[in-house]
Amino acid sequence: MLGYIAFADRLSAWFGKAFAWLILVMAIGVGYEVLVRYGFNAPTSWAFDLSYITYGTLFMMGGAYTLSRGGHVRGDFLYRLWKPRTQARVELTLYFLFFFPGIIALIIAGWKYAERSWRYMEVSVNSPAGIPIFQFKTVIVAAGVLMLIQGIAQVFRCILCIRSGEWLIAAEDVEETEIQLARESGVRPGHFASSAAREDGVGLREEYKNDIDDQERN
């Protein structure tokens, strides 16, 4: 399970960070449109299409990365009060009740949507540019598959948490958090996590808590 979780996290992180560059593309496109529209009275015919295509692609392809980091919206006014095992049991149930049926439906519907778009070589009707958009409909399917892969990893996380009583933290985030805490405290990196904790993240929260308690007593 740990191997699959590491694979899914790396895959989601790669796609999330790669497609994050679309923010720059969108910003440049919108900035250029504002400049030529209001500065030279020469608006483009493609800026609107560019903005919603890039934002939509970023939104969809970043979903799996956000899921791997626990960044999606949740009603945590109750969730955060529960013990990790209770959180994991509730999440595991909700994944099978809502997440997987919803994602599978998204993939099936997205496939039909994309197939029809490719068949007719669909172009945008939102602007006179007539930009081809059929290839972007495939993003729906790709995003659904990535979410499904990451969702399975999250289920494994829930199972491991039920067994150990601690959440397994994404390895990359563990390393970044540890380095940041080490810099703030003036100690060497690695002080806040044992080698085992650095490998799988288990028990990291308790180590941080103990270090903070020791500092307060001193």
PDB file of C-alpha atoms in Angstrom:
ATOM      1  CA  MET A   1       0.000   0.000   0.000  1.00  0.00           C
ATOM      2  CA  LEU A   2       2.833   2.397   0.812  1.00  0.00           C
ATOM      3  CA  GLY A   3       4.337   1.877  -2.628  1.00  0.00           C
ATOM      4  CA  TYR A   4       1.059   2.644  -4.363  1.00  0.00           C
ATOM      5  CA  ILE A   5       0.465   5.717  -2.198  1.00  0.00           C
ATOM      6  CA  ALA A   6       3.936   7.049  -3.031  1.00  0.00           C
ATOM      7  CA  PHE A   7       3.336   6.419  -6.741  1.00  0.00           C
ATOM      8  CA  ALA A   8      -0.066   8.142  -6.714  1.00  0.00           C
ATOM      9  CA  ASP A   9       1.248  11.120  -4.737  1.00  0.00           C
ATOM     10  CA  ARG A  10       4.164  11.617  -7.119  1.00  0.00           C
ATOM     11  CA  LEU A  11       1.902  11.289 -10.155  1.00  0.00           C
ATOM     12  CA  SER A  12      -0.630  13.781  -8.792  1.00  0.00           C
ATOM     13  CA  ALA A  13       2.126  16.189  -7.757  1.00  0.00           C
ATOM     14  CA  TRP A  14       3.734  16.049 -11.202  1.00  0.00           C
ATOM     15  CA  PHE A  15       0.497  16.802 -13.030  1.00  0.00           C
ATOM     16  CA  GLY A  16      -0.597  19.420 -10.499  1.00  0.00           C
ATOM     17  CA  LYS A  17       2.665  21.343 -10.678  1.00  0.00           C
ATOM     18  CA  ALA A  18       3.008  20.962 -14.453  1.00  0.00           C
ATOM     19  CA  PHE A  19      -0.459  22.322 -15.152  1.00  0.00           C
ATOM     20  CA  ALA A  20       0.011  25.092 -12.567  1.00  0.00           C
ATOM     21  CA  TRP A  21       1.999  26.906 -15.283  1.00  0.00           C
ATOM     22  CA  LEU A  22      -1.326  27.529 -17.003  1.00  0.00           C
ATOM     23  CA  ILE A  23      -1.843  30.296 -14.449  1.00  0.00           C
ATOM     24  CA  LEU A  24       1.021  32.166 -16.089  1.00  0.00           C
ATOM     25  CA  VAL A  25      -0.406  31.540 -19.563  1.00  0.00           C
ATOM     26  CA  MET A  26      -3.810  32.786 -18.462  1.00  0.00           C
ATOM     27  CA  ALA A  27      -2.351  35.860 -16.741  1.00  0.00           C
ATOM     28  CA  ILE A  28      -0.317  36.814 -19.811  1.00  0.00           C
ATOM     29  CA  GLY A  29      -3.293  36.300 -22.115  1.00  0.00           C
ATOM     30  CA  VAL A  30      -5.692  38.317 -19.982  1.00  0.00           C
ATOM     31  CA  GLY A  31      -3.088  41.027 -19.381  1.00  0.00           C
ATOM     32  CA  TYR A  32      -2.464  41.326 -23.110  1.00  0.00           C
ATOM     33  CA  GLU A  33      -6.204  41.561 -23.771  1.00  0.00           C
ATOM     34  CA  VAL A  34      -6.610  44.358 -21.220  1.00  0.00           C
ATOM     35  CA  LEU A  35      -3.674  46.248 -22.744  1.00  0.00           C
ATOM     36  CA  VAL A  36      -4.802  46.099 -26.362  1.00  0.00           C
ATOM     37  CA  ARG A  37      -8.494  46.534 -25.568  1.00  0.00           C
ATOM     38  CA  TYR A  38      -8.222  49.619 -23.385  1.00  0.00           C
ATOM     39  CA  GLY A  39      -4.869  50.953 -24.517  1.00  0.00           C
ATOM     40  CA  PHE A  40      -5.174  50.570 -28.283  1.00  0.00           C
ATOM     41  CA  ASN A  41      -8.899  49.893 -28.774  1.00  0.00           C
ATOM     42  CA  ALA A  42      -8.021  46.639 -30.546  1.00  0.00           C
ATOM     43  CA  PRO A  43      -9.569  43.739 -28.593  1.00  0.00           C
ATOM     44  CA  THR A  44      -8.643  40.187 -29.532  1.00  0.00           C
ATOM     45  CA  SER A  45     -11.101  37.507 -30.604  1.00  0.00           C
ATOM     46  CA  TRP A  46      -9.427  34.727 -28.642  1.00  0.00           C
ATOM     47  CA  ALA A  47      -8.760  36.046 -25.120  1.00  0.00           C
ATOM     48  CA  PHE A  48     -12.054  34.873 -23.635  1.00  0.00           C
ATOM     49  CA  ASP A  49     -11.584  31.357 -25.006  1.00  0.00           C
ATOM     50  CA  LEU A  50      -8.019  31.277 -23.720  1.00  0.00           C
ATOM     51  CA  SER A  51      -9.067  32.321 -20.219  1.00  0.00           C
ATOM     52  CA  TYR A  52     -11.786  29.736 -19.681  1.00  0.00           C
ATOM     53  CA  ILE A  53      -9.879  26.919 -21.411  1.00  0.00           C
ATOM     54  CA  THR A  54      -6.730  27.437 -19.341  1.00  0.00           C
ATOM     55  CA  TYR A  55      -8.633  27.919 -16.094  1.00  0.00           C
ATOM     56  CA  GLY A  56     -10.853  24.903 -16.723  1.00  0.00           C
ATOM     57  CA  THR A  57      -7.867  22.710 -17.572  1.00  0.00           C
ATOM     58  CA  LEU A  58      -5.976  23.888 -14.484  1.00  0.00           C
ATOM     59  CA  PHE A  59      -9.019  23.314 -12.276  1.00  0.00           C
ATOM     60  CA  MET A  60      -9.560  19.781 -13.560  1.00  0.00           C
ATOM     61  CA  MET A  61      -5.954  18.595 -13.724  1.00  0.00           C
ATOM     62  CA  GLY A  62      -5.114  20.007 -10.296  1.00  0.00           C
ATOM     63  CA  GLY A  63      -7.893  18.073  -8.576  1.00  0.00           C
ATOM     64  CA  ALA A  64      -5.866  14.937  -7.853  1.00  0.00           C
ATOM     65  CA  TYR A  65      -2.967  16.959  -6.413  1.00  0.00           C
ATOM     66  CA  THR A  66      -5.380  18.853  -4.169  1.00  0.00           C
ATOM     67  CA  LEU A  67      -6.939  15.575  -3.044  1.00  0.00           C
ATOM     68  CA  SER A  68      -3.541  14.099  -2.168  1.00  0.00           C
ATOM     69  CA  ARG A  69      -2.826  17.125   0.044  1.00  0.00           C
ATOM     70  CA  GLY A  70      -6.261  17.143   1.711  1.00  0.00           C
ATOM     71  CA  GLY A  71      -7.040  20.517   0.179  1.00  0.00           C
ATOM     72  CA  HIS A  72     -10.629  19.994  -0.934  1.00  0.00           C
ATOM     73  CA  VAL A  73     -13.402  21.685   1.024  1.00  0.00           C
ATOM     74  CA  ARG A  74     -14.790  19.667   3.918  1.00  0.00           C
ATOM     75  CA  GLY A  75     -17.081  20.378   6.862  1.00  0.00           C
ATOM     76  CA  ASP A  76     -14.233  20.217   9.355  1.00  0.00           C
ATOM     77  CA  PHE A  77     -16.015  21.986  12.191  1.00  0.00           C
ATOM     78  CA  LEU A  78     -16.792  18.449  13.400  1.00  0.00           C
ATOM     79  CA  TYR A  79     -14.130  16.485  11.517  1.00  0.00           C
ATOM     80  CA  ARG A  80     -11.199  18.192  13.224  1.00  0.00           C
ATOM     81  CA  LEU A  81     -12.554  17.253  16.659  1.00  0.00           C
ATOM     82  CA  TRP A  82     -12.492  13.533  15.928  1.00  0.00           C
ATOM     83  CA  LYS A  83      -9.633  11.157  16.570  1.00  0.00           C
ATOM     84  CA  PRO A  84      -7.666  10.074  13.485  1.00  0.00           C
ATOM     85  CA  ARG A  85      -9.223   6.597  13.492  1.00  0.00           C
ATOM     86  CA  THR A  86     -12.732   8.082  13.521  1.00  0.00           C
ATOM     87  CA  GLN A  87     -11.782  10.460  10.722  1.00  0.00           C
ATOM     88  CA  ALA A  88     -10.411   7.572   8.685  1.00  0.00           C
ATOM     89  CA  ARG A  89     -13.517   5.424   9.175  1.00  0.00           C
ATOM     90  CA  VAL A  90     -15.817   8.249   8.116  1.00  0.00           C
ATOM     91  CA  GLU A  91     -13.657   9.123   5.112  1.00  0.00           C
ATOM     92  CA  LEU A  92     -13.430   5.489   4.032  1.00  0.00           C
ATOM     93  CA  THR A  93     -17.211   5.193   4.108  1.00  0.00           C
ATOM     94  CA  LEU A  94     -17.726   8.424   2.183  1.00  0.00           C
ATOM     95  CA  TYR A  95     -15.207   7.451  -0.482  1.00  0.00           C
ATOM     96  CA  PHE A  96     -17.228   4.356  -1.341  1.00  0.00           C
ATOM     97  CA  LEU A  97     -20.625   6.028  -0.970  1.00  0.00           C
ATOM     98  CA  PHE A  98     -19.950   9.209  -2.935  1.00  0.00           C
ATOM     99  CA  PHE A  99     -16.433   9.628  -4.318  1.00  0.00           C
ATOM    100  CA  PHE A 100     -15.984   6.505  -6.409  1.00  0.00           C
ATOM    101  CA  PRO A 101     -19.519   6.472  -7.872  1.00  0.00           C
ATOM    102  CA  GLY A 102     -19.163  10.167  -8.736  1.00  0.00           C
ATOM    103  CA  ILE A 103     -15.720   9.826 -10.307  1.00  0.00           C
ATOM    104  CA  ILE A 104     -16.709   6.755 -12.323  1.00  0.00           C
ATOM    105  CA  ALA A 105     -19.779   8.623 -13.580  1.00  0.00           C
ATOM    106  CA  LEU A 106     -17.534  11.568 -14.497  1.00  0.00           C
ATOM    107  CA  ILE A 107     -15.193   9.335 -16.504  1.00  0.00           C
ATOM    108  CA  ILE A 108     -18.043   7.616 -18.366  1.00  0.00           C
ATOM    109  CA  ALA A 109     -19.911  10.843 -19.120  1.00  0.00           C
ATOM    110  CA  GLY A 110     -16.675  12.654 -19.962  1.00  0.00           C
ATOM    111  CA  TRP A 111     -15.686   9.907 -22.399  1.00  0.00           C
ATOM    112  CA  LYS A 112     -19.001  10.217 -24.246  1.00  0.00           C
ATOM    113  CA  TYR A 113     -18.732  14.003 -24.207  1.00  0.00           C
ATOM    114  CA  ALA A 114     -15.157  13.972 -25.526  1.00  0.00           C
ATOM    115  CA  GLU A 115     -15.872  11.291 -28.144  1.00  0.00           C
ATOM    116  CA  ARG A 116     -18.741  13.322 -29.575  1.00  0.00           C
ATOM    117  CA  SER A 117     -16.626  16.472 -29.558  1.00  0.00           C
ATOM    118  CA  TRP A 118     -13.782  14.744 -31.418  1.00  0.00           C
ATOM    119  CA  ARG A 119     -16.208  13.263 -33.938  1.00  0.00           C
ATOM    120  CA  TYR A 120     -17.515  16.689 -34.937  1.00  0.00           C
ATOM    121  CA  MET A 121     -14.189  18.497 -34.422  1.00  0.00           C
ATOM    122  CA  GLU A 122     -15.947  20.932 -32.106  1.00  0.00           C
ATOM    123  CA  VAL A 123     -14.939  24.583 -32.066  1.00  0.00           C
ATOM    124  CA  SER A 124     -15.780  27.311 -29.581  1.00  0.00           C
ATOM    125  CA  VAL A 125     -19.001  29.227 -30.118  1.00  0.00           C
ATOM    126  CA  ASN A 126     -18.233  31.763 -27.389  1.00  0.00           C
ATOM    127  CA  SER A 127     -16.124  34.028 -29.586  1.00  0.00           C
ATOM    128  CA  PRO A 128     -15.615  34.738 -33.302  1.00  0.00           C
ATOM    129  CA  ALA A 129     -12.182  33.090 -33.242  1.00  0.00           C
ATOM    130  CA  GLY A 130     -13.700  29.625 -33.540  1.00  0.00           C
ATOM    131  CA  ILE A 131     -10.877  28.014 -31.574  1.00  0.00           C
ATOM    132  CA  PRO A 132     -10.859  24.177 -31.722  1.00  0.00           C
ATOM    133  CA  ILE A 133     -11.825  22.848 -28.307  1.00  0.00           C
ATOM    134  CA  PHE A 134     -12.434  19.156 -28.960  1.00  0.00           C
ATOM    135  CA  GLN A 135      -8.983  18.228 -27.642  1.00  0.00           C
ATOM    136  CA  PHE A 136      -9.669  19.988 -24.357  1.00  0.00           C
ATOM    137  CA  LYS A 137     -12.769  17.862 -23.746  1.00  0.00           C
ATOM    138  CA  THR A 138     -10.370  14.943 -23.246  1.00  0.00           C
ATOM    139  CA  VAL A 139      -9.189  16.705 -20.081  1.00  0.00           C
ATOM    140  CA  ILE A 140     -12.432  15.620 -18.402  1.00  0.00           C
ATOM    141  CA  VAL A 141     -11.519  11.959 -18.817  1.00  0.00           C
ATOM    142  CA  ALA A 142      -7.852  12.463 -17.901  1.00  0.00           C
ATOM    143  CA  ALA A 143      -8.764  14.367 -14.742  1.00  0.00           C
ATOM    144  CA  GLY A 144     -11.260  11.681 -13.759  1.00  0.00           C
ATOM    145  CA  VAL A 145      -8.664   8.926 -14.163  1.00  0.00           C
ATOM    146  CA  LEU A 146      -6.138  10.873 -12.073  1.00  0.00           C
ATOM    147  CA  MET A 147      -8.742  11.427  -9.360  1.00  0.00           C
ATOM    148  CA  LEU A 148      -9.583   7.719  -9.397  1.00  0.00           C
ATOM    149  CA  ILE A 149      -5.912   6.760  -9.005  1.00  0.00           C
ATOM    150  CA  GLN A 150      -5.469   9.220  -6.144  1.00  0.00           C
ATOM    151  CA  GLY A 151      -8.764   8.193  -4.570  1.00  0.00           C
ATOM    152  CA  ILE A 152      -7.530   4.605  -4.276  1.00  0.00           C
ATOM    153  CA  ALA A 153      -4.399   5.939  -2.566  1.00  0.00           C
ATOM    154  CA  GLN A 154      -6.578   7.891  -0.136  1.00  0.00           C
ATOM    155  CA  VAL A 155      -8.500   4.717   0.687  1.00  0.00           C
ATOM    156  CA  PHE A 156      -5.190   3.020   1.484  1.00  0.00           C
ATOM    157  CA  ARG A 157      -4.346   6.004   3.699  1.00  0.00           C
ATOM    158  CA  CYS A 158      -7.597   5.508   5.579  1.00  0.00           C
ATOM    159  CA  ILE A 159      -6.873   1.804   6.077  1.00  0.00           C
ATOM    160  CA  LEU A 160      -3.371   2.524   7.392  1.00  0.00           C
ATOM    161  CA  CYS A 161      -4.727   5.203   9.719  1.00  0.00           C
ATOM    162  CA  ILE A 162      -7.329   2.807  11.107  1.00  0.00           C
ATOM    163  CA  ARG A 163      -4.535   0.329  11.820  1.00  0.00           C
ATOM    164  CA  SER A 164      -1.966   2.741  13.263  1.00  0.00           C
ATOM    165  CA  GLY A 165      -4.083   5.568  14.657  1.00  0.00           C
ATOM    166  CA  GLU A 166      -2.092   8.199  12.733  1.00  0.00           C
ATOM    167  CA  TRP A 167      -2.542   9.748   9.323  1.00  0.00           C
ATOM    168  CA  LEU A 168       0.096   9.038   6.720  1.00  0.00           C
ATOM    169  CA  ILE A 169       1.391  12.399   5.500  1.00  0.00           C
ATOM    170  CA  ALA A 170       2.370  12.926   1.877  1.00  0.00           C
ATOM    171  CA  ALA A 171       6.145  12.388   1.745  1.00  0.00           C
ATOM    172  CA  GLU A 172       6.878  15.608  -0.117  1.00  0.00           C
ATOM    173  CA  ASP A 173       4.894  17.690   2.355  1.00  0.00           C
ATOM    174  CA  VAL A 174       6.653  16.000   5.280  1.00  0.00           C
ATOM    175  CA  GLU A 175      10.026  16.975   3.887  1.00  0.00           C
ATOM    176  CA  GLU A 176       8.976  20.566   3.208  1.00  0.00           C
ATOM    177  CA  THR A 177       7.436  20.974   6.676  1.00  0.00           C
ATOM    178  CA  GLU A 178      10.452  19.452   8.387  1.00  0.00           C
ATOM    179  CA  ILE A 179      12.891  21.737   6.575  1.00  0.00           C
ATOM    180  CA  GLN A 180      10.786  24.784   7.417  1.00  0.00           C
ATOM    181  CA  LEU A 181      10.594  23.865  11.120  1.00  0.00           C
ATOM    182  CA  ALA A 182      14.316  23.152  11.216  1.00  0.00           C
ATOM    183  CA  ARG A 183      15.106  26.573   9.780  1.00  0.00           C
ATOM    184  CA  GLU A 184      12.801  28.322  12.228  1.00  0.00           C
ATOM    185  CA  SER A 185      14.295  26.476  15.218  1.00  0.00           C
ATOM    186  CA  GLY A 186      17.921  26.645  14.128  1.00  0.00           C
ATOM    187  CA  VAL A 187      18.479  22.889  14.270  1.00  0.00           C
ATOM    188  CA  ARG A 188      19.611  20.459  11.617  1.00  0.00           C
ATOM    189  CA  PRO A 189      17.001  19.032   9.221  1.00  0.00           C
ATOM    190  CA  GLY A 190      15.889  15.651  10.473  1.00  0.00           C
ATOM    191  CA  HIS A 191      15.621  16.696  14.101  1.00  0.00           C
ATOM    192  CA  PHE A 192      11.844  16.686  14.025  1.00  0.00           C
ATOM    193  CA  ALA A 193      11.353  13.289  12.441  1.00  0.00           C
ATOM    194  CA  SER A 194      13.007   9.952  12.814  1.00  0.00           C
ATOM    195  CA  SER A 195      14.061   8.055   9.729  1.00  0.00           C
ATOM    196  CA  ALA A 196      10.931   5.924   9.901  1.00  0.00           C
ATOM    197  CA  ALA A 197       8.716   8.964  10.154  1.00  0.00           C
ATOM    198  CA  ARG A 198      10.466  10.558   7.194  1.00  0.00           C
ATOM    199  CA  GLU A 199       9.782   7.461   5.131  1.00  0.00           C
ATOM    200  CA  ASP A 200       6.057   7.208   5.699  1.00  0.00           C
ATOM    201  CA  GLY A 201       5.017  10.165   7.847  1.00  0.00           C
ATOM    202  CA  VAL A 202       3.548   8.028  10.653  1.00  0.00           C
ATOM    203  CA  GLY A 203       3.951   9.588  14.062  1.00  0.00           C
ATOM    204  CA  LEU A 204       5.214  12.907  12.748  1.00  0.00           C
ATOM    205  CA  ARG A 205       2.476  14.890  14.439  1.00  0.00           C
ATOM    206  CA  GLU A 206       3.351  13.513  17.875  1.00  0.00           C
ATOM    207  CA  GLU A 207       7.035  14.310  17.410  1.00  0.00           C
ATOM    208  CA  TYR A 208       6.240  17.926  16.591  1.00  0.00           C
ATOM    209  CA  LYS A 209       3.918  18.150  19.567  1.00  0.00           C
ATOM    210  CA  ASN A 210       6.528  16.720  21.946  1.00  0.00           C
ATOM    211  CA  ASP A 211       9.194  19.116  20.664  1.00  0.00           C
ATOM    212  CA  ILE A 212       6.879  22.075  21.186  1.00  0.00           C
ATOM    213  CA  ASP A 213       5.995  20.884  24.711  1.00  0.00           C
ATOM    214  CA  ASP A 214       9.693  20.509  25.566  1.00  0.00           C
ATOM    215  CA  GLN A 215      10.414  24.026  24.322  1.00  0.00           C
ATOM    216  CA  GLU A 216       7.552  25.447  26.400  1.00  0.00           C
ATOM    217  CA  ARG A 217       8.798  23.682  29.566  1.00  0.00           C
ATOM    218  CA  ASN A 218      12.314  25.003  28.983  1.00  0.00           C
TER     219      ASN A 218
END
